[in-house]
Amino acid sequence: MRGGLMRLPANESESDLVKARYDNLEKLRERGIRPYEGDVQATHTADEVSEKVDSIDEEVSTAGRILAVRSHGKITFMDLMDRSGEIQLYFAHDDLQDDYEVVDLLDIGDLIWVAGKPFRTRTEEPTVRVADFDIVGKCLHPLPEKWHGLTDEDLRYRQRYVDLVVNEDAFDTHVTRSKIVSEMRKFLEERDFLEVETPVMSTLAGGATARPFITYHNALDMRLYLRIATELYLKRLIVGGFERVFEIGKVFRNEGISTQHNPEYTLLELYQAYSDYEGMMGLTEDMVAHLAETITGSTEVEYDGEMIDLSPPWRRLRVVDALAGEGVDVSAWQDDEDARAEAERLGVEVESGVSRGKVMEKLLDRLVLPDLVQPTFLMDYPVDISPLAKRKDNEPEFTYRFEPVVGCMEIGNAFSELNDPHEQRRRFEQQLEQRARGDDEAHVMDEDFIKALEYGMPPTGGLGIGVDRLVMLLTDSQSIREVILFPLLRPLEEGG
RNA sequence: GAGCCACUAGCUCAGUUGGCAGAGCACCGGACUUUUAAUCCGGGUGUCCGGGGUUCGAAUCCCUGGUGGCUCACCA
């Protein structure tokens, strides 16, 4: 396209700032410079130049984005940023002669390639004395202010690319996220777990109690659901003999948005045959401690102003004991109604008709969770809210199930997997009864899963970890949106 | 879904009791050959989130709509 053509920005004032950049773009083209082309073979990153400034005697080349310009007439300093960090550039008329005029046509935000010898300035700042340079990408919008960055959260999420350019913390958080997931894979692969991929779309959304998103397949004329968990497919693979599997993937839950919830989020689920929830507790604390140590250098992390010690073993707290600590005696409840009455007495709202298990879960959320800063395994959840977990031998009202809680956040869910097909059918049938009573989050019947269990599934321990929340913990982020590159937002209305 | 709060220049923010729309950075013009939040001189670039109302006069008060944040509810 010709330089004169441009999409005008929404308001006049920005238009002036953008116009100046289009003017510079046109002037570059008039000089025969192609502002989106260039041979960008870089020999060094910015940090490598800084590190080796005293040992390199030959010319280096590097590429990145201009973050700051300090012009002094016949010389100009710039700060160049790449993925590794920043390096100062020194442009001098004496070195560049006529090409020095082009330096004036560079704007903050432009992407350039430079070549020259590294040196230190009077103030010892590592610097590249530019002998040759090329613009390889023009920035047509002004960047946010250099030391406050971009703080408007809405804008930061809508234009994450700008956020990442100007807010180093945001950049680092997402680099750390990537490292966490990578380390997680290594940790599990070293323990002989196999990574697999299971369907995102299917005709049933099972494995968790949550409302699914619904979509549609035209050719098959069929309603499909986006998965809410990977559990039931992964356990089929345990039946199939994989014995140790994991999947790190997005799941989708049609629920509200909060600082701890995004409708699509990343879940690690793993299953280990011939293990159980004890084994899963060990694996959880080992893995989280290992990740903290590897990523942050310590098993002690600061989260929301509190020091959290992630080194094993973690505290174990039975659900009934946790509630007893709040003055709630679960054994005194004769029926669901007693449970609901107790909730009302404690000022905790519960929906009418919910089971005692749901009441216990609610009381835990409201009374216990807010105090659980240090890592804790909340253990032995009631059976009526745990349709896929094995009952405890000596307490059939409870299951071998736990949730790891850190920094007052539930970061996962795990249990000894129910592997008795007849018991599983009864559990699903109970869930259907709850569904019939209006609970549209109750689990659905999955005949094929039961058939899989009928072929024999070994005793198995299963664990799910909310990867986003784990990343929050290890990056001291108080909102899940900080650790998701593009969190779900309402679309902006066209034309306001 | 409910309550509270916020929205002013490209960005970060002031704006008093209702009385001419402001600052820093960015940007434009000028000076400047080792600066680094460069400095110095000059320039304010605006749908005060949108719409309506009260008023001689509204960024400011009222109503309404939008978006976001926080708290709650639901969930991991």
XYZ file of C-alpha atoms (C1' of nucleotides) in Angstrom:
572
model
C 0.000 0.000 0.000
C 1.063 3.599 -0.490
C 2.056 5.639 2.521
C -0.821 8.038 2.171
C -3.408 5.360 2.783
C -4.146 4.704 6.396
C -6.886 3.712 8.697
C -7.592 6.751 10.833
C -7.546 6.144 14.569
C -10.647 6.746 16.606
C -9.796 10.246 17.687
C -8.140 13.306 16.307
C -5.430 13.723 18.866
C -3.988 10.273 18.428
C -4.255 10.852 14.731
C -1.623 13.595 14.987
C 0.748 11.248 16.771
C 0.083 8.493 14.276
C 0.406 10.872 11.349
C 3.915 11.846 12.434
C 4.861 8.202 12.290
C 3.310 7.718 8.860
C 5.258 10.800 7.734
C 8.493 9.192 8.909
C 7.506 5.951 7.190
C 7.011 7.831 3.931
C 10.326 9.660 4.309
C 12.082 6.344 4.837
C 10.543 5.026 1.631
C 11.572 8.171 -0.248
C 15.140 7.376 0.713
C 14.754 3.917 -0.771
C 14.548 2.201 2.602
C 12.071 -0.667 2.879
C 10.779 -0.396 6.446
C 9.380 -3.932 6.680
C 12.279 -5.748 5.074
C 15.771 -6.443 6.209
C 18.412 -9.053 6.741
C 18.127 -9.564 10.475
C 20.867 -12.022 11.211
C 21.665 -11.111 14.800
C 24.852 -12.503 16.303
C 23.983 -11.564 19.884
C 21.025 -10.809 22.112
C 20.982 -7.587 24.092
C 22.055 -9.339 27.275
C 24.833 -11.199 25.506
C 26.258 -7.902 24.290
C 26.138 -6.481 27.831
C 27.808 -9.560 29.289
C 30.560 -9.775 26.706
C 31.184 -6.060 26.166
C 34.665 -6.235 27.692
C 35.730 -9.404 25.907
C 34.483 -8.831 22.365
C 36.639 -6.894 19.968
C 34.793 -7.525 16.744
C 31.519 -6.207 15.405
C 28.267 -7.659 16.763
C 24.748 -7.426 15.440
C 21.504 -7.443 17.353
C 17.852 -6.617 16.764
C 14.950 -5.396 18.821
C 12.518 -2.620 19.617
C 13.484 0.977 20.331
C 12.310 1.870 23.838
C 13.900 5.291 24.340
C 15.691 7.946 22.294
C 18.102 10.577 23.654
C 19.203 12.887 20.889
C 22.169 15.221 21.328
C 22.474 16.833 17.936
C 25.245 15.000 16.112
C 24.972 11.932 18.337
C 21.965 9.953 19.518
C 21.538 7.300 22.185
C 18.786 4.733 22.073
C 17.702 1.867 24.302
C 17.002 -1.316 22.377
C 14.966 -4.128 23.898
C 14.767 -7.773 22.875
C 13.609 -10.943 24.604
C 16.717 -11.037 26.762
C 16.800 -7.455 28.008
C 18.046 -4.066 26.897
C 21.206 -2.678 25.342
C 22.153 0.939 24.682
C 22.922 2.059 21.127
C 25.179 4.936 20.136
C 24.641 6.617 16.763
C 27.188 9.256 15.738
C 27.207 11.507 12.676
C 30.951 10.974 12.460
C 30.410 7.243 11.989
C 27.295 7.254 9.839
C 27.687 10.434 7.746
C 24.597 10.898 5.494
C 22.856 7.873 7.008
C 22.701 9.748 10.292
C 19.685 11.631 8.893
C 17.766 8.347 8.970
C 18.200 8.182 12.744
C 15.810 11.121 13.009
C 13.178 9.117 11.179
C 13.199 6.346 13.806
C 10.456 6.450 16.414
C 10.080 4.867 19.795
C 8.630 1.427 19.217
C 10.294 0.809 15.852
C 12.011 -2.516 15.282
C 15.585 -2.162 14.074
C 18.670 -4.205 13.377
C 22.069 -2.766 14.210
C 25.693 -3.779 13.799
C 28.735 -2.295 15.456
C 31.423 -2.762 18.060
C 30.446 -2.941 21.722
C 32.107 -0.471 24.103
C 31.523 1.222 27.431
C 30.592 4.886 27.698
C 32.098 7.268 30.253
C 29.511 6.045 32.729
C 30.472 2.401 31.995
C 27.184 1.647 30.248
C 27.555 -1.264 27.798
C 26.765 0.167 24.371
C 26.878 -0.741 20.690
C 28.624 1.878 18.545
C 26.387 1.582 15.518
C 28.253 1.197 12.220
C 25.296 -0.097 10.248
C 21.577 -0.239 10.948
C 18.281 -1.029 9.278
C 14.669 -0.527 10.170
C 12.870 -3.861 9.959
C 9.440 -2.958 11.316
C 7.738 0.396 11.810
C 5.645 1.121 14.895
C 2.707 3.293 13.849
C 1.247 3.967 17.283
C 2.724 5.810 20.252
C 3.809 3.489 23.046
C 2.531 4.072 26.575
C 4.624 6.200 28.871
C 8.016 4.799 29.672
C 8.036 4.492 33.429
C 4.419 4.049 34.425
C 3.809 1.709 31.530
C 0.237 0.732 30.791
C -1.836 0.301 33.941
C -5.429 0.277 32.715
C -6.249 -3.391 33.233
C -8.851 -3.509 30.522
C -6.421 -2.079 27.961
C -3.612 -4.318 29.208
C -5.690 -7.429 28.502
C -7.236 -6.160 25.279
C -3.870 -5.120 23.889
C -1.653 -7.658 25.605
C 0.993 -7.129 22.906
C 1.427 -3.560 24.166
C 1.374 -4.678 27.791
C 4.162 -7.156 27.101
C 6.269 -4.504 25.369
C 6.057 -1.894 28.104
C 5.429 -3.850 31.324
C 8.390 -6.014 32.217
C 6.506 -7.723 35.056
C 3.822 -8.927 32.684
C 6.450 -10.213 30.256
C 8.293 -12.043 33.035
C 5.116 -13.577 34.451
C 4.307 -15.218 31.150
C 7.880 -16.362 30.600
C 7.671 -17.955 34.044
C 4.380 -19.594 33.161
C 5.984 -21.212 30.163
C 8.873 -22.478 32.291
C 6.502 -23.889 34.911
C 4.621 -25.923 32.327
C 7.873 -27.086 30.770
C 9.259 -28.171 34.159
C 5.986 -29.895 34.950
C 6.356 -32.004 31.809
C 9.948 -32.867 32.655
C 9.017 -33.790 36.221
C 6.290 -36.163 35.067
C 8.235 -37.643 32.167
C 11.076 -38.451 34.546
C 8.551 -40.440 36.543
C 7.551 -42.423 33.463
C 4.315 -40.577 32.765
C 3.192 -40.385 29.153
C 1.622 -37.199 27.807
C -1.525 -37.731 25.761
C -4.227 -35.686 24.048
C -7.906 -36.484 24.455
C -10.937 -34.918 22.765
C -11.863 -31.323 23.527
C -15.274 -31.804 21.906
C -17.507 -34.717 22.697
C -21.113 -35.727 23.030
C -20.903 -35.840 26.818
C -19.153 -33.435 29.169
C -18.153 -35.457 32.195
C -15.397 -35.790 34.763
C -16.449 -32.816 36.847
C -19.523 -31.087 38.153
C -19.837 -27.958 36.035
C -21.965 -26.500 33.281
C -20.422 -27.036 29.830
C -20.279 -24.886 26.717
C -22.351 -26.258 23.870
C -21.417 -26.249 20.204
C -22.638 -27.914 17.069
C -21.265 -30.125 14.330
C -22.961 -29.415 10.988
C -22.047 -32.487 8.974
C -23.074 -34.920 11.694
C -26.029 -32.739 12.727
C -24.999 -33.234 16.296
C -24.713 -31.281 19.491
C -21.230 -31.314 20.980
C -19.926 -30.163 24.342
C -16.567 -28.622 25.129
C -14.857 -30.671 27.775
C -15.035 -29.668 31.450
C -12.344 -32.175 32.439
C -10.104 -34.791 30.869
C -10.730 -37.360 33.574
C -12.948 -39.945 31.939
C -10.843 -40.263 28.788
C -7.620 -40.503 30.770
C -9.050 -43.270 32.930
C -10.048 -45.152 29.761
C -6.345 -45.011 28.907
C -5.512 -46.494 32.295
C -7.866 -49.348 31.387
C -5.998 -49.579 28.091
C -2.754 -50.161 29.913
C -0.875 -46.874 29.734
C -0.694 -46.986 33.548
C 0.835 -43.505 33.869
C -0.678 -40.735 31.746
C -1.093 -37.015 31.925
C -2.616 -34.247 29.872
C -2.075 -30.520 30.154
C -4.914 -28.834 28.367
C -7.668 -26.300 28.297
C -11.007 -27.133 29.849
C -14.102 -24.969 29.568
C -16.642 -24.257 32.243
C -19.671 -22.122 31.666
C -19.403 -20.213 34.929
C -18.764 -16.723 36.173
C -15.519 -14.807 35.880
C -13.537 -13.711 38.925
C -9.973 -13.153 40.070
C -9.732 -16.936 40.399
C -11.896 -18.053 37.478
C -11.645 -17.803 33.716
C -14.161 -19.731 31.569
C -11.328 -21.532 29.808
C -8.390 -22.554 31.915
C -5.515 -24.972 31.861
C -5.767 -28.181 33.790
C -3.101 -30.775 34.446
C -4.623 -34.160 35.036
C -2.557 -37.246 35.708
C -3.387 -40.840 36.549
C -1.098 -43.425 38.024
C -2.149 -47.056 38.154
C -1.350 -48.967 41.348
C -1.224 -45.745 43.301
C -3.862 -44.047 45.438
C -4.630 -40.722 47.071
C -1.725 -41.131 49.496
C 0.538 -41.474 46.492
C -1.081 -38.421 44.926
C -0.425 -36.350 48.046
C 3.226 -37.270 47.866
C 3.367 -36.501 44.165
C 1.598 -33.158 44.628
C 3.857 -31.843 47.353
C 6.974 -33.136 45.596
C 6.003 -31.597 42.275
C 4.931 -28.194 43.625
C 8.013 -27.930 45.814
C 10.217 -28.953 42.883
C 8.596 -26.368 40.608
C 9.001 -23.628 43.209
C 12.638 -24.545 43.749
C 13.408 -24.737 40.026
C 11.493 -21.622 38.994
C 11.984 -19.255 41.922
C 15.086 -20.812 43.481
C 13.365 -21.588 46.773
C 10.586 -23.705 48.207
C 9.523 -20.628 50.139
C 7.511 -18.217 48.060
C 5.854 -14.909 48.848
C 2.202 -14.739 47.937
C -0.023 -11.743 48.622
C 2.308 -10.533 51.369
C 2.633 -13.913 53.113
C 5.616 -16.259 53.119
C 4.511 -19.744 52.108
C 6.682 -22.787 52.753
C 6.018 -25.377 50.063
C 8.541 -27.965 51.256
C 7.041 -31.395 52.030
C 5.361 -32.749 53.961
C 2.274 -30.593 53.792
C -0.272 -30.382 56.562
C -3.061 -32.927 56.319
C -6.464 -31.906 57.551
C -9.548 -34.064 57.382
C -12.633 -32.228 56.207
C -14.588 -33.247 59.306
C -11.759 -32.085 61.575
C -11.485 -28.779 59.718
C -15.188 -28.207 60.267
C -14.968 -29.337 63.901
C -12.351 -26.621 64.326
C -15.035 -24.146 63.321
C -17.490 -25.615 65.836
C -19.346 -27.724 63.296
C -20.067 -31.310 64.384
C -20.935 -33.137 61.180
C -21.759 -36.373 62.990
C -24.643 -34.627 64.742
C -26.442 -34.112 61.429
C -29.207 -36.688 61.042
C -30.118 -35.655 57.510
C -29.622 -33.041 54.821
C -32.058 -30.723 56.539
C -29.944 -30.670 59.712
C -26.981 -29.760 57.547
C -28.800 -26.853 55.926
C -30.055 -25.655 59.310
C -26.484 -25.600 60.587
C -25.394 -23.528 57.587
C -28.181 -21.071 58.256
C -27.175 -20.886 61.948
C -23.641 -19.999 60.828
C -24.899 -17.387 58.412
C -23.708 -19.283 55.350
C -26.155 -19.192 52.471
C -26.926 -22.491 50.789
C -29.464 -23.303 48.115
C -32.589 -25.061 49.256
C -32.578 -28.819 48.917
C -28.824 -29.301 48.695
C -27.232 -32.394 50.201
C -25.153 -32.512 53.371
C -22.045 -32.946 51.283
C -22.703 -29.724 49.444
C -23.282 -27.981 52.754
C -19.945 -29.261 54.012
C -18.226 -28.062 50.866
C -19.820 -24.655 51.248
C -18.851 -24.384 54.899
C -15.282 -25.314 53.992
C -15.154 -22.582 51.364
C -16.512 -19.959 53.695
C -15.053 -20.873 57.076
C -11.908 -22.902 56.515
C -10.383 -21.916 53.182
C -9.737 -18.243 54.029
C -7.344 -19.349 56.817
C -5.378 -21.916 54.824
C -2.372 -19.882 53.751
C 0.231 -22.623 54.213
C -0.087 -25.697 51.982
C -2.703 -28.100 53.271
C -4.328 -31.262 52.011
C -8.012 -31.053 52.829
C -8.877 -34.742 52.954
C -11.774 -37.161 52.899
C -14.577 -35.385 51.081
C -18.177 -36.578 51.379
C -19.252 -39.182 48.870
C -22.293 -37.368 47.482
C -20.118 -34.628 45.947
C -17.395 -37.038 44.833
C -19.031 -39.338 42.268
C -15.761 -40.581 40.758
C -13.813 -41.223 43.983
C -13.483 -44.435 45.943
C -15.299 -44.711 49.254
C -13.287 -45.014 52.436
C -13.352 -48.583 53.752
C -14.170 -47.606 57.309
C -16.249 -44.471 56.614
C -18.448 -45.130 53.581
C -19.954 -41.640 53.744
C -16.543 -40.231 52.809
C -14.051 -40.819 50.021
C -10.327 -41.081 49.486
C -10.307 -37.626 47.999
C -8.332 -34.477 48.796
C -7.880 -30.943 47.573
C -4.502 -29.237 47.911
C -4.988 -25.704 49.226
C -2.255 -23.058 49.133
C -2.551 -19.330 49.715
C -6.267 -19.788 50.442
C -6.736 -21.142 46.897
C -7.845 -24.599 45.889
C -5.139 -25.521 43.421
C -6.313 -29.013 42.623
C -8.373 -32.086 43.303
C -7.345 -35.712 43.636
C -8.542 -39.104 44.710
C -8.246 -42.837 44.697
C -10.201 -43.554 41.551
C -13.409 -45.522 41.817
C -12.819 -48.643 39.703
C -15.898 -50.732 40.561
C -18.241 -50.427 37.545
C -21.383 -51.265 39.529
C -20.612 -48.769 42.224
C -19.811 -46.210 39.500
C -23.210 -46.801 37.916
C -24.944 -46.264 41.255
C -22.991 -43.028 41.742
C -23.983 -41.771 38.305
C -27.593 -42.671 39.034
C -27.451 -40.629 42.242
C -26.069 -37.736 40.221
C -28.963 -38.081 37.773
C -31.362 -37.828 40.700
C -29.682 -34.587 41.730
C -29.935 -33.404 38.145
C -33.618 -34.254 38.158
C -33.987 -32.118 41.276
C -32.647 -29.155 39.326
C -28.899 -29.350 39.838
C -27.690 -28.792 36.288
C -24.087 -29.193 37.379
C -24.594 -32.773 38.503
C -22.603 -35.398 36.656
C -24.072 -37.041 33.563
C -24.371 -40.777 32.905
C -21.518 -42.132 30.769
C -22.322 -45.709 29.726
C -19.138 -46.154 27.736
C -17.043 -45.153 30.726
C -18.796 -47.746 32.842
C -18.195 -50.307 30.112
C -14.503 -49.388 30.206
C -14.472 -50.024 33.953
C -16.125 -53.370 33.296
C -13.012 -54.406 31.393
C -11.054 -53.770 34.584
C -9.264 -50.637 35.704
C -6.406 -51.106 38.150
C -6.495 -49.290 41.468
C -5.401 -45.809 40.428
C -4.516 -42.474 41.936
C -5.633 -39.398 40.002
C -4.657 -35.755 40.380
C -5.811 -32.534 38.802
C -3.884 -29.293 39.208
C -5.182 -25.895 38.139
C -2.146 -24.722 36.218
C -3.252 -21.074 36.182
C -3.615 -21.005 39.943
C -0.279 -22.700 40.417
C 1.264 -20.043 38.201
C -0.488 -17.351 40.252
C 1.103 -18.816 43.367
C 4.604 -18.956 41.904
C 4.443 -15.490 40.297
C 2.679 -13.742 43.211
C -0.248 -12.815 40.959
C -3.509 -11.963 42.697
C -5.653 -12.313 39.588
C -5.929 -15.240 37.197
C -6.038 -12.700 34.380
C -2.434 -11.812 35.094
C -1.336 -15.336 34.220
C -3.561 -15.846 31.166
C -2.223 -14.057 28.099
C -5.627 -13.303 26.625
C -8.333 -13.608 29.301
C -11.949 -13.564 28.207
C -13.333 -10.021 27.960
C -16.530 -8.532 26.721
C -16.037 -7.325 23.159
C -15.899 -3.586 22.629
C -18.974 -2.284 20.884
C -18.333 -0.978 17.388
C -18.640 2.789 17.251
C -19.337 3.074 20.979
C -26.910 -12.191 38.530
C -26.591 -8.193 43.157
C -23.928 -4.111 45.839
C -19.873 -0.476 45.939
C -16.164 2.273 43.181
C -13.780 4.147 38.738
C -13.736 6.294 33.598
C -10.357 13.741 32.088
C -4.714 14.547 26.187
C -1.448 8.763 22.952
C 0.191 7.137 28.367
C 0.260 8.232 33.879
C -2.612 11.426 36.607
C -4.392 16.553 39.002
C -8.819 19.424 38.599
C -10.949 23.026 45.333
C -17.646 25.385 46.583
C -20.859 24.388 39.842
C -17.367 29.676 36.995
C -11.867 30.067 30.625
C -9.506 22.227 30.485
C -4.287 21.290 33.588
C 0.854 18.743 34.712
C 4.725 15.068 33.580
C 6.035 11.715 29.766
C 5.049 11.144 24.528
C 4.584 14.363 20.148
C 5.970 18.970 16.936
C 9.848 23.179 16.096
C 14.840 24.936 17.753
C 19.944 24.250 20.491
C 23.284 20.403 21.847
C 29.350 14.936 19.911
C 29.235 10.018 25.980
C 23.519 10.543 27.446
C 20.596 7.061 30.232
C 13.504 9.495 33.563
C 19.485 13.533 29.123
C 19.200 18.911 29.460
C 17.648 23.912 27.719
C 13.972 27.223 24.746
C 9.086 27.363 22.348
C 4.222 24.772 21.164
C -1.552 21.767 24.478
C -2.594 18.222 20.576
C -9.237 17.156 24.431
C -16.448 13.854 22.219
C -13.750 15.291 30.425
C -16.962 7.132 28.572
C -22.082 7.770 25.597
C -27.182 9.864 26.002
C -30.682 12.901 28.645
C -31.834 16.471 32.633
C -31.161 20.613 36.460
C -28.690 25.477 35.978
C -27.219 31.988 33.563
C -23.236 28.365 33.489
C -21.768 21.083 34.356
C -15.566 17.284 34.045
C -18.119 18.561 38.795
C -25.114 17.795 40.636
C -29.384 14.223 39.018
C -31.262 10.185 35.696
C -29.937 6.526 32.157
C -26.759 3.350 29.188
C -21.557 1.301 28.396
C -16.886 -0.762 29.990
C -13.694 -2.076 33.847
C -12.267 -3.066 39.055
C -13.521 -4.831 43.982
C -16.949 -7.532 47.226
C -20.705 -11.278 47.114
C -23.101 -15.516 44.490
C -21.337 -20.018 41.191
C -17.016 -22.670 40.392
C -11.181 -25.063 40.210
